[in-house]
Coordinates of C-alpha atoms and ligand atoms in Angstrom, one line a residue:
X1 CA 94.9 -15.5 12.6
X2 CA 95.1 -11.8 13.8
X3 CA 94.7 -9.1 11.2
X4 CA 97.6 -6.9 10.2
X5 CA 95.1 -4.0 10.3
X6 CA 94.5 -4.2 14.1
X7 CA 97.7 -2.4 15.0
X8 CA 100.1 -0.4 12.9
X9 CA 102.8 -2.2 10.9
X10 CA 106.3 -1.2 12.2
X11 CA 109.0 -0.5 9.6
X12 CA 112.7 -0.3 10.8
X13 CA 114.6 2.0 8.5
X14 CA 113.7 5.1 6.4
X15 CA 115.9 4.5 3.3
X16 CA 114.4 4.0 -0.1
X17 CA 113.2 0.5 0.8
X18 CA 111.5 1.5 4.1
X19 CA 109.8 4.5 2.7
X20 CA 108.6 2.6 -0.4
X21 CA 107.2 -0.1 2.0
X22 CA 105.4 2.5 4.1
X23 CA 103.8 4.0 1.0
X24 CA 102.9 0.7 -0.6
X25 CA 101.1 -0.6 2.5
X26 CA 99.4 2.8 3.1
X27 CA 97.9 2.5 -0.3
X28 CA 96.3 -0.8 0.8
X29 CA 94.8 0.9 3.8
X30 CA 97.4 -0.3 6.5
X31 CA 98.8 2.1 9.1
X32 CA 102.5 2.1 9.8
X33 CA 105.1 3.5 12.1
X34 CA 108.5 4.0 10.5
X35 CA 111.4 4.0 12.9
X36 CA 114.6 5.6 11.6
X37 CA 117.9 5.5 13.5
X38 CA 119.2 8.8 12.1
X39 CA 118.1 12.1 13.5
X40 CA 116.8 13.2 10.0
X41 CA 115.5 11.3 7.0
X42 CA 117.8 11.6 4.0
X43 CA 120.1 10.0 1.5
X44 CA 123.8 10.5 0.5
X45 CA 124.4 13.0 -2.3
X46 CA 125.2 10.6 -5.2
X47 CA 123.4 9.1 -8.2
X48 CA 121.5 6.0 -8.8
X49 CA 120.5 4.2 -12.0
X50 CA 117.0 3.0 -12.5
X51 CA 116.0 0.2 -14.8
X52 CA 112.5 0.0 -16.2
X53 CA 111.5 -2.3 -13.4
X54 CA 112.0 0.7 -11.0
X55 CA 109.4 2.7 -13.0
X56 CA 106.9 -0.2 -12.8
X57 CA 107.4 0.0 -9.0
X58 CA 107.0 3.8 -8.9
X59 CA 103.7 3.5 -10.7
X60 CA 102.4 0.8 -8.4
X61 CA 103.4 2.9 -5.4
X62 CA 101.7 6.0 -6.8
X63 CA 104.8 8.2 -7.3
X64 CA 105.3 7.5 -11.0
X65 CA 104.8 11.1 -12.1
X66 CA 106.9 12.7 -9.4
X67 CA 109.8 10.2 -9.9
X68 CA 109.7 10.7 -13.7
X69 CA 110.1 14.4 -13.1
X70 CA 113.4 14.0 -11.3
X71 CA 115.1 11.6 -13.7
X72 CA 117.5 12.2 -16.5
X73 CA 116.7 9.9 -19.5
X74 CA 119.9 8.6 -20.9
X75 CA 120.3 7.3 -24.5
X76 CA 122.8 4.5 -23.9
X77 CA 124.5 2.2 -21.5
X78 CA 128.1 2.5 -22.9
X79 CA 131.0 0.1 -22.2
X80 CA 134.5 1.5 -22.7
X81 CA 137.8 -0.4 -22.5
X82 CA 139.8 1.6 -19.9
X83 CA 143.1 0.5 -21.3
X84 CA 142.5 1.5 -24.9
X85 CA 139.8 4.2 -24.4
X86 CA 137.8 2.4 -27.2
X87 CA 134.1 1.6 -27.0
X88 CA 133.5 -2.1 -26.6
X89 CA 129.7 -2.0 -27.0
X90 CA 126.6 0.0 -26.1
X91 CA 123.0 -0.7 -25.4
X92 CA 120.5 1.8 -27.0
X93 CA 117.9 3.0 -24.5
X94 CA 115.7 4.8 -27.0
X95 CA 112.2 4.0 -28.3
X96 CA 112.9 0.3 -29.0
X97 CA 114.0 -0.2 -25.4
X98 CA 111.0 1.7 -24.0
X99 CA 108.5 -0.1 -26.1
X100 CA 110.1 -3.5 -25.3
X101 CA 110.0 -2.9 -21.5
X102 CA 107.1 -0.4 -21.2
X103 CA 109.3 2.1 -19.4
X104 CA 112.6 4.0 -19.7
X105 CA 116.0 3.6 -18.2
X106 CA 117.1 6.6 -16.2
X107 CA 119.5 8.1 -13.7
X108 CA 118.5 10.2 -10.7
X109 CA 120.0 11.9 -7.7
X110 CA 119.5 9.8 -4.6
X111 CA 118.3 12.7 -2.6
X112 CA 115.7 13.6 -5.2
X113 CA 114.4 10.0 -5.3
X114 CA 114.3 9.7 -1.5
X115 CA 112.6 13.1 -1.4
X116 CA 109.8 11.9 -3.7
X117 CA 109.1 9.0 -1.4
X118 CA 109.4 11.1 1.7
X119 CA 107.0 13.7 0.5
X120 CA 104.4 11.1 -0.4
X121 CA 104.8 9.4 3.0
X122 CA 104.4 12.8 4.8
X123 CA 101.2 13.4 2.8
X124 CA 99.7 10.1 4.1
X125 CA 97.7 10.1 7.3
X126 CA 98.4 6.4 7.6
X127 CA 102.2 6.8 8.0
X128 CA 103.9 8.0 11.2
X129 CA 107.6 8.8 10.6
X130 CA 109.8 8.8 13.7
X131 CA 113.5 9.7 13.7
X132 CA 116.2 9.0 16.3
X133 CA 114.6 5.6 16.8
X134 CA 117.1 2.8 16.3
X135 CA 115.6 -0.6 16.5
X136 CA 117.9 -3.0 18.4
X137 CA 115.7 -6.1 18.5
X138 CA 112.2 -7.3 18.8
X139 CA 109.9 -9.5 20.9
X140 CA 106.7 -11.1 19.6
X141 CA 103.8 -13.2 20.9
X142 CA 100.6 -14.5 19.4
X143 CA 99.0 -11.0 19.0
X144 CA 101.7 -8.5 18.3
X145 CA 105.4 -7.7 17.9
X146 CA 107.3 -5.1 19.9
X147 CA 110.3 -3.3 18.4
X148 CA 112.9 -2.5 21.1
X149 CA 114.6 0.8 20.6
X150 CA 118.1 1.8 21.6
X151 CA 116.7 4.2 24.2
X152 CA 114.8 1.4 25.9
X153 CA 111.4 2.3 24.5
X154 CA 109.2 -0.4 23.0
X155 CA 106.9 0.2 20.0
X156 CA 104.2 -2.4 19.5
X157 CA 102.6 -3.3 16.1
X158 CA 101.0 -6.1 14.2
X159 CA 104.1 -6.8 12.0
X160 CA 107.7 -5.6 11.8
X161 CA 109.4 -5.0 8.5
X162 CA 113.2 -4.9 8.8
X163 CA 114.3 -2.4 6.1
X164 CA 117.3 -1.3 8.1
X165 CA 119.9 -1.9 5.4
X166 CA 123.2 -3.8 5.1
X167 CA 124.0 -3.8 8.9
X168 CA 120.4 -4.6 9.8
X169 CA 119.7 -5.3 13.5
X170 CA 116.4 -7.0 12.6
X171 CA 118.3 -9.4 10.4
X172 CA 120.6 -10.2 13.3
X173 CA 117.6 -11.7 15.0
X174 CA 115.8 -13.2 12.0
X175 CA 118.7 -15.0 10.5
X176 CA 121.7 -14.4 12.8
X177 CA 124.1 -15.1 10.0
X178 CA 126.9 -12.8 11.1
X179 CA 128.5 -9.9 9.4
X180 CA 128.2 -9.1 5.7
X181 CA 130.9 -10.4 3.3
X182 CA 133.6 -7.8 2.6
X183 CA 134.1 -7.8 -1.2
X184 CA 137.6 -6.2 -1.1
X185 CA 136.3 -3.7 -3.7
X186 CA 136.8 0.0 -2.8
X187 CA 134.4 2.5 -4.3
X188 CA 135.0 6.3 -4.4
X189 CA 132.2 8.7 -5.2
X190 CA 132.1 12.3 -6.3
X191 CA 129.6 14.6 -7.8
X192 CA 130.9 17.5 -10.0
X193 CA 129.3 20.5 -11.8
X194 CA 128.7 19.6 -15.4
X195 CA 131.0 22.4 -16.6
X196 CA 133.9 20.7 -14.8
X197 CA 133.4 17.4 -16.7
X198 CA 135.6 17.3 -19.9
X199 CA 133.3 18.5 -22.7
X200 CA 134.1 15.5 -24.9
X201 CA 132.8 13.2 -22.2
X202 CA 129.5 14.9 -21.5
X203 CA 127.6 12.0 -23.0
X204 CA 124.0 11.3 -22.3
X205 CA 124.8 7.8 -21.2
X206 CA 125.7 5.8 -18.2
X207 CA 129.3 5.1 -19.2
X208 CA 131.4 2.3 -17.7
X209 CA 135.2 2.3 -18.3
X210 CA 136.2 -1.3 -17.5
X211 CA 139.9 -2.0 -16.6
X212 CA 141.9 -4.7 -14.9
X213 CA 140.7 -4.8 -11.3
X214 CA 139.2 -1.3 -11.6
X215 CA 136.4 0.6 -13.3
X216 CA 135.0 4.2 -13.7
X217 CA 131.3 5.1 -14.1
X218 CA 129.9 8.5 -15.0
X219 CA 126.5 9.9 -15.9
X220 CA 124.6 13.2 -15.8
X221 CA 122.2 14.0 -13.0
X222 CA 119.7 16.6 -11.7
X223 CA 118.7 18.1 -15.1
X224 CA 122.3 18.0 -16.3
X225 CA 123.5 20.3 -13.5
X226 CA 126.0 17.7 -12.2
X227 CA 127.8 14.6 -13.2
X228 CA 128.0 11.5 -10.9
X229 CA 131.5 9.9 -10.8
X230 CA 131.9 6.5 -9.2
X231 CA 135.3 4.8 -9.5
X232 CA 136.1 1.4 -8.0
X233 CA 139.2 -0.7 -7.6
X234 CA 139.5 -4.3 -6.4
X235 CA 142.3 -3.7 -3.9
X236 CA 141.4 -6.5 -1.4
X237 CA 140.5 -3.9 1.2
X238 CA 139.9 -6.0 4.3
X239 CA 137.4 -4.0 6.4
X240 CA 134.1 -2.4 5.6
X241 CA 134.1 1.4 5.4
X242 CA 131.3 3.8 4.6
X243 CA 131.6 7.4 3.4
X244 CA 135.2 8.2 4.5
X245 CA 136.6 11.4 2.9
X246 CA 139.8 10.7 0.8
X247 CA 142.2 12.7 -1.3
X248 CA 142.4 12.6 -5.1
X249 CA 145.9 11.1 -4.9
X250 CA 144.6 8.2 -2.9
X251 CA 141.8 7.6 -5.4
X252 CA 144.2 7.8 -8.3
X253 CA 146.5 5.0 -6.8
X254 CA 144.3 2.2 -8.2
X255 CA 144.2 3.7 -11.7
X256 CA 147.8 4.2 -12.6
X257 CA 147.6 1.5 -15.3
X258 CA 144.5 2.8 -17.2
X259 CA 144.4 5.1 -20.3
X260 CA 145.2 8.7 -19.7
X261 CA 141.7 9.6 -20.9
X262 CA 140.2 7.4 -18.2
X263 CA 142.6 8.8 -15.6
X264 CA 141.7 12.4 -16.6
X265 CA 138.1 11.7 -15.4
X266 CA 139.3 11.1 -11.9
X267 CA 141.3 14.3 -11.8
X268 CA 138.0 16.2 -12.2
X269 CA 136.5 14.7 -9.1
X270 CA 136.2 16.7 -5.9
X271 CA 135.5 15.8 -2.2
X272 CA 135.9 12.1 -2.9
X273 CA 134.4 9.7 -0.3
X274 CA 135.3 6.0 0.0
X275 CA 133.2 2.9 0.6
X276 CA 134.4 -0.7 0.9
X277 CA 131.6 -2.7 -0.6
X278 CA 129.9 -5.6 1.1
X279 CA 127.3 -8.1 0.1
X280 CA 126.0 -11.5 1.3
X281 CA 125.2 -14.9 -0.1
X282 CA 121.5 -15.3 -0.7
X283 CA 119.7 -16.6 2.4
X284 CA 116.2 -17.9 2.1
X285 CA 115.1 -17.3 5.7
X286 CA 113.6 -13.7 5.6
X287 CA 110.6 -14.2 7.9
X288 CA 110.4 -14.9 11.6
X289 CA 106.7 -15.0 12.7
X290 CA 105.5 -11.4 12.4
X291 CA 108.8 -10.1 11.2
X292 CA 110.0 -9.9 7.6
X293 CA 113.1 -8.4 5.9
X294 CA 113.2 -6.1 2.9
X295 CA 115.8 -4.4 0.7
X296 CA 119.4 -4.5 1.6
X297 CA 118.5 -6.1 5.0
X298 CA 117.2 -9.1 3.1
X299 CA 119.5 -9.3 0.0
X300 CA 122.5 -6.9 0.1
X301 CA 124.2 -7.0 -3.3
X302 CA 127.2 -5.4 -5.0
X303 CA 126.3 -2.4 -7.2
X304 CA 127.4 -3.9 -10.5
X305 CA 123.8 -4.6 -11.8
X306 CA 122.6 -1.2 -10.5
X307 CA 119.7 -2.9 -8.9
X308 CA 119.8 -2.8 -5.1
X309 CA 117.3 0.1 -4.7
X310 CA 115.2 -1.2 -7.7
X311 CA 114.9 -4.6 -5.9
X312 CA 114.0 -2.9 -2.6
X313 CA 111.2 -1.0 -4.3
X314 CA 110.0 -4.3 -5.9
X315 CA 110.0 -5.8 -2.5
X316 CA 107.7 -3.0 -1.3
X317 CA 105.4 -3.6 -4.2
X318 CA 105.2 -7.4 -3.5
X319 CA 104.8 -7.0 0.3
X320 CA 102.0 -4.6 0.0
X321 CA 100.3 -6.7 -2.6
X322 CA 100.5 -9.8 -0.5
X323 CA 99.2 -8.0 2.6
X324 CA 96.2 -6.7 0.6
X325 CA 95.6 -10.2 -0.7
X326 CA 95.7 -11.8 2.8
X327 CA 94.8 -9.0 5.3
X328 CA 93.6 -11.4 7.9
X329 CA 96.4 -14.0 7.5
X330 CA 99.8 -12.3 8.0
X331 CA 101.6 -15.6 8.0
X332 CA 100.4 -16.5 4.4
X333 CA 101.1 -12.9 3.3
X334 CA 104.7 -12.9 4.6
X335 CA 105.4 -16.4 3.3
X336 CA 104.1 -15.6 -0.2
X337 CA 106.1 -12.4 -0.2
X338 CA 109.3 -14.3 0.8
X339 CA 108.7 -17.1 -1.7
X340 CA 108.1 -14.7 -4.6
X341 CA 110.9 -12.4 -3.9
X342 CA 113.7 -14.7 -2.8
X343 CA 114.5 -16.4 -6.2
X344 CA 114.5 -13.1 -8.1
X345 CA 116.7 -11.2 -5.6
X346 CA 119.1 -14.1 -5.2
X347 CA 119.6 -14.2 -8.9
X348 CA 120.4 -10.4 -8.9
X349 CA 122.7 -10.8 -5.9
X350 CA 124.7 -13.6 -7.6
X351 CA 124.7 -12.0 -11.1
X352 CA 126.0 -8.7 -9.5
X353 CA 129.1 -10.5 -8.3
X354 CA 129.5 -12.3 -11.7
X355 CA 129.2 -9.0 -13.6
X356 CA 131.9 -7.5 -11.5
X357 CA 134.2 -10.4 -12.2
X358 CA 133.5 -10.9 -15.9
X359 CA 132.6 -7.5 -17.2
X360 CA 133.9 -4.8 -14.9
X361 CA 137.3 -6.1 -13.8
X362 CA 138.9 -8.7 -16.1
X363 CA 142.4 -8.5 -17.3
X364 CA 144.4 -10.0 -20.2
X365 CA 142.8 -12.9 -22.1
X366 CA 139.7 -12.6 -19.9
X367 CA 139.3 -9.0 -20.9
X368 CA 139.8 -9.8 -24.6
X369 CA 137.2 -12.5 -24.4
X370 CA 134.8 -10.1 -22.8
X371 CA 135.4 -7.6 -25.6
X372 CA 134.9 -10.2 -28.3
X373 CA 131.6 -11.5 -26.8
X374 CA 130.2 -8.1 -25.9
X375 CA 131.1 -6.3 -29.0
X376 CA 129.4 -9.0 -31.1
X377 CA 126.0 -8.3 -29.5
X378 CA 123.3 -6.0 -30.7
X379 CA 121.1 -3.9 -28.5
X380 CA 118.3 -6.4 -29.2
X381 CA 120.5 -9.2 -28.0
X382 CA 121.0 -7.3 -24.7
X383 CA 117.3 -6.6 -24.5
X384 CA 116.7 -10.4 -24.7
X385 CA 119.3 -11.0 -22.0
X386 CA 117.7 -8.5 -19.7
X387 CA 114.1 -9.2 -20.3
X388 CA 113.7 -11.4 -17.1
X389 CA 114.8 -8.4 -15.0
X390 CA 113.6 -5.2 -16.8
X391 CA 110.2 -6.7 -17.7
X392 CA 109.5 -7.6 -14.1
X393 CA 107.2 -5.8 -11.7
X394 CA 108.2 -7.3 -8.4
X395 CA 105.1 -9.5 -8.4
X396 CA 106.3 -12.5 -10.3
X397 CA 109.5 -14.3 -11.5
Ligands
FAD1 C1 128.3 2.5 -4.9 C2 126.9 2.1 -5.0 C3 126.1 2.3 -6.1 C4 124.8 1.9 -6.2 N1 124.1 2.1 -7.3 C5 122.8 1.7 -7.4 C6 122.1 1.9 -8.6 O1 122.6 2.5 -9.6 N2 120.8 1.4 -8.7 C7 120.2 0.8 -7.6 O2 119.0 0.4 -7.8 N3 120.9 0.5 -6.5 C8 122.2 1.0 -6.4 N4 122.9 0.7 -5.2 C9 122.2 0.0 -4.1 C10 121.3 0.8 -3.3 O3 122.0 2.0 -2.8 C11 120.8 0.1 -2.1 O4 120.5 -1.3 -2.5 C12 119.6 0.7 -1.5 O5 119.8 2.0 -1.1 C13 119.1 -0.1 -0.3 O6 118.0 0.6 0.3 P1 117.4 0.1 1.7 O7 116.3 1.1 2.1 O8 117.2 -1.3 1.7 O9 118.7 0.3 2.7 P2 119.5 1.7 3.2 O10 119.5 2.7 2.0 O11 120.7 1.2 3.7 O12 118.5 2.3 4.3 C14 118.5 1.7 5.6 C15 117.9 2.8 6.5 O13 117.8 2.2 7.8 C16 118.4 3.1 8.8 N5 118.8 2.1 9.8 C17 119.8 1.3 9.9 N6 119.8 0.6 11.0 C18 118.7 0.9 11.6 C19 118.0 0.4 12.8 N7 118.6 -0.5 13.5 N8 116.9 1.0 13.2 C20 116.3 2.0 12.5 N9 116.8 2.4 11.3 C21 118.0 1.9 10.9 C22 119.5 3.8 8.0 O14 119.9 5.0 8.7 C23 118.9 4.0 6.7 O15 118.1 5.2 6.7 C24 124.2 1.2 -5.1 C25 124.9 0.9 -3.9 C26 126.3 1.4 -3.9 C27 127.0 1.1 -2.6

């Protein structure tokens, strides 16, 4: 079997998943060429939540200290009823949580997190970052794989990692399972200066206001300079949309029925942008010969577990670990990677949908049941519920 060290490993996509993969495999001594479609490497200006499992991955990938320096360490995950403006429950994220999972829960600006990975990749002699390089497909034989680019160029390597996101071209060839599923959930994002956030809501928490077919999330970012606002309504939007600017009036339309305190949060948003969320059913077939999928290309999920990027980083940990274990047998390395990552990511994909349905968006009796069940739990109960996820490193389970 040809060694994955003979030629560089190709990575399609320079999002958090692709950069994490480049870094992970560089640490195991593999060269890579990262091919990014956009003309510059970057991330959208919004926030991201990071469970302790993300910090396990940062440490493995050698960026633990830099990533920790960018994060805001929140005290609680807080669940509010958007109809009554009463707290339903909260999960303490203090010492007991950190001791239990060996790491904190935090929130971070996406650009800052992407920047941590980008800097580390730029500092590595083993990583070649190329922009304006859209991968449209691949050809492979017994010795190599060639990524075909949109401009007609071919780039040849030992393996190809498809980290090219929700609309992955690599996945089109590996699985050929059509377009992602449109969830019908519309998300609007805004980032506002902290002084524009109502003072009585400047909580050091990731706060979720859950209402019938809608919810609001907010948390501080970037050393408390700004607040991230994400509001979502389940309005059966039929078509995928990404990053379309919208007016505040349009955002407010899905929130006419919630408490005025929850509505007021929206009125503070500026420069709202809209996404119609998509995901997929879990699909086991992530590997085609010398080609493997990673991150959203492999397991796109709704954001309700706040785990898509965390799982992409865990993928990077697992892939680099398997390649280092089987450097001369890529088929075993890729199959072990797939076999280990599929059950865990499938569980997160399916639970993300379930959380949306049963925690974020219920109405009437369903919402009352949610409130009764969730308010009866202690933080320790939630730690037990989440142990399978937050205790994970990406290498098992
Ligand atoms: C509203 C919302 C909130 C979220 N909140 C969280 C959260 O709190 N915590 C969390 O962990 N996750 C969260 N996520 C999920 C997270 O954003 C994604 O799972 C994660 O960014 C996926 O990373 P990726 O690198 O796999 O894909 P992407 O970030 O999509 O990166 C793919 C990259 O590939 C490039 N590309 C695309 N096609 C090609 C091609 N053909 N050739 C070359 N390059 C290509 C793209 O330009 C892009 O740079 C959220 C998602 C949403 C929508």
